[in-house]
Every structure is written in structure tokens, then in C-alpha cells.
Amino acid sequence: MSENLMSLTLRIWRQPNAATAGKISEYKLAGVSSDMSFLEMLDMLNEELTVKGEEPVAFDYDCREGICGMCGIVINGVPHGRGNSAVATTTCQLHMRNFKDGDVITIEPWRATPFPIIKDLVVDRRAFDKIIASGGYISVNTGAAPEAHANAVSKLKADRAFDAATCVGCGACVAACPNHSGMLFVAAKITHLAMLPQGQPERPLRIKTMIGTHDELGFAGCQNAGECAAVCPKEIPLDTIAQLNRDLIASLFNRAGKSTAAE
């Protein structure tokens, strides 16, 4: 694909800190290559702002390989953005070829009560860390690495566990949800461990503590809007929440959560 250069109008949310009101600021940026990633385009803008003596735009990133889940930005109303070639992608994997010369792009942070804004496009997502700390792990002492076939896991269970484990905890599900629910995130962690033998001893307690922490931190309940799964960069399916609900109901009767029909 040949390189194209474009001029863009960027409408970016600027907010110096959590205590100060924010606003949309407009910037003109020329010479943007279609081969750039979205974050590289923001780097280019920040270089120009720095040269002018202006404050650069603060935004989150780390690996820039779609692995860490740090690059949370709402682009034209869609978490991580969307385009012709942008399906199931994180912001760092979104390329400027999905835009055209003269486009106006609105760039905002995740907007959810449990994710308070720190500065500009950076939000505090430690709420997810607290949910994981409350139960998203196993405490079984497994010792040395066992033989691969020591604990047999069916193909269907293994596939479902792997699919759920791909969640990177970016928070797009919360940003997209009209109810600001984190249920898809919690469901991914619950399902990942529920499908494996190592996750069984703490299974009933895990769901209750993680859901309890989720609610205490201000996340709302799921209303099946489906927006979470639609924007998930790892395509965690909506029916993962059904597994969460089955485990939650089962935990109330102090027994292991029921598995999916596929199992």
C-alpha cells in the first residue's frame, strides 16, 4: 500500500488534572502518513506542540503491540477506534490509513466513574487491579512445572479458557457500556480459571469476592447492551458473562459453578 500524506483536524480532550475541568481543544496537523499508527500520529502532534512551547497531550501506552492494554482512547466515539481495516484492534494497532485527508477526529479518554481522569487522555484504571487482587488468581501450590498431559483438559474447555485469557484488561468494555459495567472483564477472568483444574478449589469464593469488589468500586451491573463485546480488541464473546452468571448462582449454593453447554 502506497504512503499517503494527509492533513487532519484533531479535537482532543485536555484536562490538566482530576480537580480541574477539562475541555476539547482543536489542533491542525499536516503531513500525517497513512502508514503511521494512531499513537505515532499523536507523537507527531506532541513534537510540534513541544517545539511551540505548548504542553504535549498526555496519553497512555506501553508495548505498542496490542498486548498490554494500556492505550485506552475513545476515537470518534468508539473505544480504540474503528476503520475499514481496524477490527478487533487496540489503539496502538489502529493505523492512519483508516482515515482520509481533511478528516476531523475527536479524541477522548475512557469515561467511567471507576476510571477517574488523571490528565488529558490518561485515566486511573487501578480498579481492575483491585478486582484481580480480590480473587483473579489461584493459590494452589503447584510446585515444579507438571507434565503437559498430567491434568487432562478437554479441547473445548482449553479453547474457552484460552479465549477468555486473551483479555488484556484495557477497559474498553467499561468505556463502551452505557451502564459503565465491568462484567465482561470480570467474566473473562472468571471463565479463564473456571475451565481449568487449578481454578476449581477457590471457584465458589472467587466469583463472590470479584463481583463484590466490582460493585464496591462503582461499576454497574450488566444490562446486556452488548457494546462491551462489540469494542473488545480481543473479541471476548458476550456469552462469557453467562458463565459468570452460572458461577455466581452456583456459588450462592456453595457448590462448584456449572460449566458451559459446550463442555
GROMACS .gro file of C-alpha atoms in nm, residues 8-262:
model
  255
    8LEU     CA    1  -0.622   1.643   0.993
    9THR     CA    2  -0.820   1.842   1.247
   10LEU     CA    3  -0.779   1.688   1.592
   11ARG     CA    4  -1.033   1.766   1.863
   12ILE     CA    5  -0.865   1.642   2.181
   13TRP     CA    6  -0.985   1.639   2.542
   14ARG     CA    7  -0.741   1.841   2.754
   15GLN     CA    8  -0.761   1.828   3.133
   16PRO     CA    9  -0.460   1.919   3.349
   17ASN     CA   10  -0.570   1.713   3.649
   18ALA     CA   11  -0.869   1.549   3.815
   19ALA     CA   12  -0.957   1.863   4.013
   20THR     CA   13  -0.971   2.093   3.710
   21ALA     CA   14  -1.247   2.098   3.449
   22GLY     CA   15  -1.146   1.976   3.105
   23LYS     CA   16  -1.238   2.086   2.756
   24ILE     CA   17  -1.194   1.995   2.392
   25SER     CA   18  -0.901   2.171   2.224
   26GLU     CA   19  -0.857   2.178   1.846
   27TYR     CA   20  -0.529   2.124   1.661
   28LYS     CA   21  -0.436   2.119   1.293
   29LEU     CA   22  -0.183   1.856   1.191
   30ALA     CA   23  -0.038   1.828   0.839
   31GLY     CA   24   0.188   1.572   0.675
   32VAL     CA   25   0.042   1.270   0.855
   33SER     CA   26   0.145   0.948   0.681
   34SER     CA   27  -0.115   0.681   0.619
   35ASP     CA   28   0.148   0.429   0.733
   36MET     CA   29   0.162   0.578   1.085
   37SER     CA   30  -0.011   0.417   1.378
   38PHE     CA   31  -0.258   0.634   1.568
   39LEU     CA   32  -0.013   0.675   1.855
   40GLU     CA   33   0.265   0.773   1.617
   41MET     CA   34   0.034   1.044   1.488
   42LEU     CA   35  -0.010   1.168   1.846
   43ASP     CA   36   0.369   1.157   1.889
   44MET     CA   37   0.397   1.379   1.583
   45LEU     CA   38   0.148   1.624   1.730
   46ASN     CA   39   0.333   1.631   2.062
   47GLU     CA   40   0.662   1.703   1.887
   48GLU     CA   41   0.504   2.006   1.720
   49LEU     CA   42   0.348   2.123   2.050
   50THR     CA   43   0.682   2.087   2.229
   51VAL     CA   44   0.861   2.292   1.965
   52LYS     CA   45   0.596   2.563   2.008
   53GLY     CA   46   0.645   2.558   2.385
   54GLU     CA   47   0.299   2.415   2.447
   55GLU     CA   48   0.204   2.131   2.679
   56PRO     CA   49   0.205   1.795   2.496
   57VAL     CA   50  -0.100   1.570   2.511
   58ALA     CA   51  -0.074   1.304   2.783
   59PHE     CA   52  -0.183   0.957   2.674
   60ASP     CA   53  -0.121   0.601   2.791
   61TYR     CA   54   0.088   0.341   2.608
   62ASP     CA   55   0.347   0.076   2.677
   63CYS     CA   56   0.413  -0.214   2.439
   64ARG     CA   57   0.252  -0.067   2.125
   65GLU     CA   58   0.197  -0.425   2.012
   66GLY     CA   59  -0.164  -0.480   2.122
   67ILE     CA   60  -0.059  -0.684   2.425
   68CYS     CA   61  -0.054  -0.463   2.735
   69GLY     CA   62  -0.395  -0.291   2.707
   70MET     CA   63  -0.260   0.048   2.813
   71CYS     CA   64  -0.355   0.255   2.506
   72GLY     CA   65  -0.713   0.339   2.600
   73ILE     CA   66  -0.855   0.621   2.389
   74VAL     CA   67  -1.206   0.689   2.258
   75ILE     CA   68  -1.177   0.784   1.891
   76ASN     CA   69  -1.482   0.941   1.727
   77GLY     CA   70  -1.700   0.793   1.999
   78VAL     CA   71  -1.562   0.437   1.978
   79PRO     CA   72  -1.313   0.293   2.228
   80HIS     CA   73  -0.989   0.213   2.042
   81GLY     CA   74  -1.148   0.348   1.722
   82ARG     CA   75  -1.271   0.169   1.413
   83GLY     CA   76  -1.197   0.173   1.043
   84ASN     CA   77  -1.208  -0.033   0.726
   85SER     CA   78  -0.906  -0.236   0.832
   86ALA     CA   79  -0.949  -0.189   1.207
   87VAL     CA   80  -1.135  -0.486   1.352
   88ALA     CA   81  -1.055  -0.620   1.699
   89THR     CA   82  -0.766  -0.381   1.743
   90THR     CA   83  -0.615  -0.172   2.019
   91THR     CA   84  -0.545   0.200   1.967
   92CYS     CA   85  -0.175   0.133   1.907
   93GLN     CA   86  -0.264  -0.106   1.625
   94LEU     CA   87  -0.502   0.139   1.457
   95HIS     CA   88  -0.333   0.291   1.152
   96MET     CA   89  -0.395   0.625   0.989
   97ARG     CA   90  -0.489   0.453   0.663
   98ASN     CA   91  -0.832   0.421   0.824
   99PHE     CA   92  -0.872   0.799   0.793
  100LYS     CA   93  -0.862   1.033   0.498
  101ASP     CA   94  -0.731   1.377   0.419
  102GLY     CA   95  -0.935   1.651   0.584
  103ASP     CA   96  -1.093   1.430   0.849
  104VAL     CA   97  -1.195   1.572   1.184
  105ILE     CA   98  -1.105   1.327   1.463
  106THR     CA   99  -1.239   1.361   1.816
  107ILE     CA  100  -1.014   1.200   2.077
  108GLU     CA  101  -1.133   1.148   2.436
  109PRO     CA  102  -1.037   0.940   2.741
  110TRP     CA  103  -1.232   0.645   2.882
  111ARG     CA  104  -1.533   0.798   3.056
  112ALA     CA  105  -1.647   0.599   3.357
  113THR     CA  106  -1.677   0.681   3.726
  114PRO     CA  107  -1.442   0.396   3.831
  115PHE     CA  108  -1.180   0.531   3.585
  116PRO     CA  109  -1.111   0.889   3.705
  117ILE     CA  110  -0.914   1.110   3.470
  118ILE     CA  111  -0.553   1.175   3.574
  119LYS     CA  112  -0.455   1.407   3.289
  120ASP     CA  113  -0.581   1.460   2.934
  121LEU     CA  114  -0.636   1.110   2.789
  122VAL     CA  115  -0.488   0.923   3.087
  123VAL     CA  116  -0.726   0.759   3.334
  124ASP     CA  117  -0.670   0.565   3.654
  125ARG     CA  118  -0.758   0.201   3.584
  126ARG     CA  119  -0.635   0.059   3.913
  127ALA     CA  120  -0.991  -0.053   3.982
  128PHE     CA  121  -0.924  -0.351   3.753
  129ASP     CA  122  -0.612  -0.435   3.954
  130LYS     CA  123  -0.819  -0.436   4.272
  131ILE     CA  124  -1.071  -0.675   4.117
  132ILE     CA  125  -0.791  -0.913   4.018
  133ALA     CA  126  -0.629  -0.886   4.362
  134SER     CA  127  -0.959  -0.980   4.526
  135GLY     CA  128  -0.976  -1.320   4.356
  136GLY     CA  129  -0.850  -1.335   3.999
  137TYR     CA  130  -0.576  -1.587   4.074
  138ILE     CA  131  -0.520  -1.937   4.212
  139SER     CA  132  -0.331  -2.010   4.534
  140VAL     CA  133  -0.266  -2.378   4.468
  141ASN     CA  134   0.097  -2.473   4.529
  142THR     CA  135   0.175  -2.649   4.203
  143GLY     CA  136   0.546  -2.694   4.266
  144ALA     CA  137   0.758  -2.761   3.960
  145ALA     CA  138   0.601  -2.747   3.616
  146PRO     CA  139   0.398  -3.067   3.568
  147GLU     CA  140   0.399  -3.282   3.258
  148ALA     CA  141   0.178  -3.131   2.988
  149HIS     CA  142  -0.060  -3.430   3.000
  150ALA     CA  143  -0.069  -3.463   3.382
  151ASN     CA  144  -0.404  -3.281   3.413
  152ALA     CA  145  -0.620  -3.365   3.119
  153VAL     CA  146  -0.830  -3.074   2.992
  154SER     CA  147  -1.079  -3.123   2.714
  155LYS     CA  148  -1.025  -2.934   2.389
  156LEU     CA  149  -1.346  -2.735   2.436
  157LYS     CA  150  -1.251  -2.629   2.789
  158ALA     CA  151  -0.895  -2.545   2.688
  159ASP     CA  152  -1.013  -2.335   2.394
  160ARG     CA  153  -1.264  -2.147   2.606
  161ALA     CA  154  -1.005  -2.084   2.880
  162PHE     CA  155  -0.754  -1.959   2.623
  163ASP     CA  156  -1.006  -1.730   2.455
  164ALA     CA  157  -1.100  -1.574   2.791
  165ALA     CA  158  -0.734  -1.542   2.892
  166THR     CA  159  -0.663  -1.316   2.593
  167CYS     CA  160  -0.833  -1.027   2.778
  168VAL     CA  161  -0.574  -0.751   2.824
  169GLY     CA  162  -0.773  -0.551   3.080
  170CYS     CA  163  -0.778  -0.237   2.867
  171GLY     CA  164  -1.119  -0.119   2.992
  172ALA     CA  165  -1.278  -0.063   2.650
  173CYS     CA  166  -1.574  -0.270   2.767
  174VAL     CA  167  -1.637  -0.025   3.050
  175ALA     CA  168  -1.588   0.280   2.829
  176ALA     CA  169  -1.840   0.149   2.574
  177CYS     CA  170  -2.102   0.026   2.820
  178PRO     CA  171  -2.389   0.274   2.873
  179ASN     CA  172  -2.408   0.140   3.228
  180HIS     CA  173  -2.029   0.151   3.291
  181SER     CA  174  -2.024  -0.216   3.379
  182GLY     CA  175  -1.703  -0.417   3.404
  183MET     CA  176  -1.879  -0.752   3.376
  184LEU     CA  177  -1.708  -0.860   3.053
  185PHE     CA  178  -1.367  -0.808   3.214
  186VAL     CA  179  -1.465  -0.999   3.528
  187ALA     CA  180  -1.632  -1.270   3.322
  188ALA     CA  181  -1.315  -1.321   3.117
  189LYS     CA  182  -1.109  -1.374   3.432
  190ILE     CA  183  -1.372  -1.598   3.591
  191THR     CA  184  -1.414  -1.813   3.279
  192HIS     CA  185  -1.040  -1.848   3.225
  193LEU     CA  186  -0.991  -2.004   3.569
  194ALA     CA  187  -1.325  -2.188   3.580
  195MET     CA  188  -1.233  -2.400   3.278
  196LEU     CA  189  -0.908  -2.533   3.430
  197PRO     CA  190  -0.848  -2.789   3.708
  198GLN     CA  191  -0.625  -2.545   3.900
  199GLY     CA  192  -0.911  -2.299   3.930
  200GLN     CA  193  -1.160  -2.532   4.097
  201PRO     CA  194  -1.070  -2.517   4.472
  202GLU     CA  195  -1.147  -2.144   4.505
  203ARG     CA  196  -1.410  -2.127   4.233
  204PRO     CA  197  -1.718  -2.055   4.451
  205LEU     CA  198  -1.538  -1.794   4.663
  206ARG     CA  199  -1.364  -1.632   4.365
  207ILE     CA  200  -1.681  -1.523   4.191
  208LYS     CA  201  -1.833  -1.374   4.504
  209THR     CA  202  -1.525  -1.173   4.600
  210MET     CA  203  -1.457  -1.045   4.249
  211ILE     CA  204  -1.817  -0.942   4.188
  212GLY     CA  205  -1.830  -0.784   4.534
  213THR     CA  206  -1.519  -0.578   4.462
  214HIS     CA  207  -1.652  -0.487   4.116
  215ASP     CA  208  -1.969  -0.345   4.272
  216GLU     CA  209  -1.789  -0.170   4.560
  217LEU     CA  210  -1.566   0.017   4.315
  218GLY     CA  211  -1.863   0.174   4.140
  219PHE     CA  212  -1.902  -0.047   3.834
  220ALA     CA  213  -2.267  -0.110   3.748
  221GLY     CA  214  -2.440  -0.436   3.659
  222CYS     CA  215  -2.472  -0.578   3.309
  223GLN     CA  216  -2.788  -0.489   3.114
  224ASN     CA  217  -2.697  -0.693   2.805
  225ALA     CA  218  -2.643  -0.391   2.581
  226GLY     CA  219  -2.364  -0.583   2.407
  227GLU     CA  220  -2.146  -0.278   2.345
  228CYS     CA  221  -1.867  -0.431   2.553
  229ALA     CA  222  -1.815  -0.728   2.322
  230ALA     CA  223  -1.851  -0.507   2.014
  231VAL     CA  224  -1.544  -0.299   2.104
  232CYS     CA  225  -1.332  -0.564   2.278
  233PRO     CA  226  -0.995  -0.574   2.096
  234LYS     CA  227  -0.957  -0.942   2.185
  235GLU     CA  228  -1.315  -1.033   2.085
  236ILE     CA  229  -1.416  -1.176   2.422
  237PRO     CA  230  -1.767  -1.308   2.345
  238LEU     CA  231  -2.072  -1.173   2.523
  239ASP     CA  232  -2.174  -1.523   2.633
  240THR     CA  233  -1.871  -1.522   2.866
  241ILE     CA  234  -2.094  -1.322   3.100
  242ALA     CA  235  -2.335  -1.618   3.102
  243GLN     CA  236  -2.054  -1.829   3.252
  244LEU     CA  237  -2.007  -1.562   3.519
  245ASN     CA  238  -2.378  -1.570   3.600
  246ARG     CA  239  -2.380  -1.950   3.624
  247ASP     CA  240  -2.083  -1.947   3.861
  248LEU     CA  241  -2.240  -1.672   4.071
  249ILE     CA  242  -2.569  -1.859   4.109
  250ALA     CA  243  -2.384  -2.183   4.188
  251SER     CA  244  -2.168  -2.007   4.448
  252LEU     CA  245  -2.478  -1.900   4.636
  253PHE     CA  246  -2.549  -2.269   4.691
  254ASN     CA  247  -2.185  -2.329   4.791
  255ARG     CA  248  -2.105  -2.566   4.506
  256ALA     CA  249  -1.879  -2.555   4.203
  257GLY     CA  250  -2.006  -2.344   3.916
  258LYS     CA  251  -2.174  -2.522   3.629
  259SER     CA  252  -1.979  -2.549   3.309
  260THR     CA  253  -2.087  -2.432   2.969
  261ALA     CA  254  -2.307  -2.649   2.749
  262ALA     CA  255  -2.010  -2.698   2.516
   0.00000   0.00000   0.00000
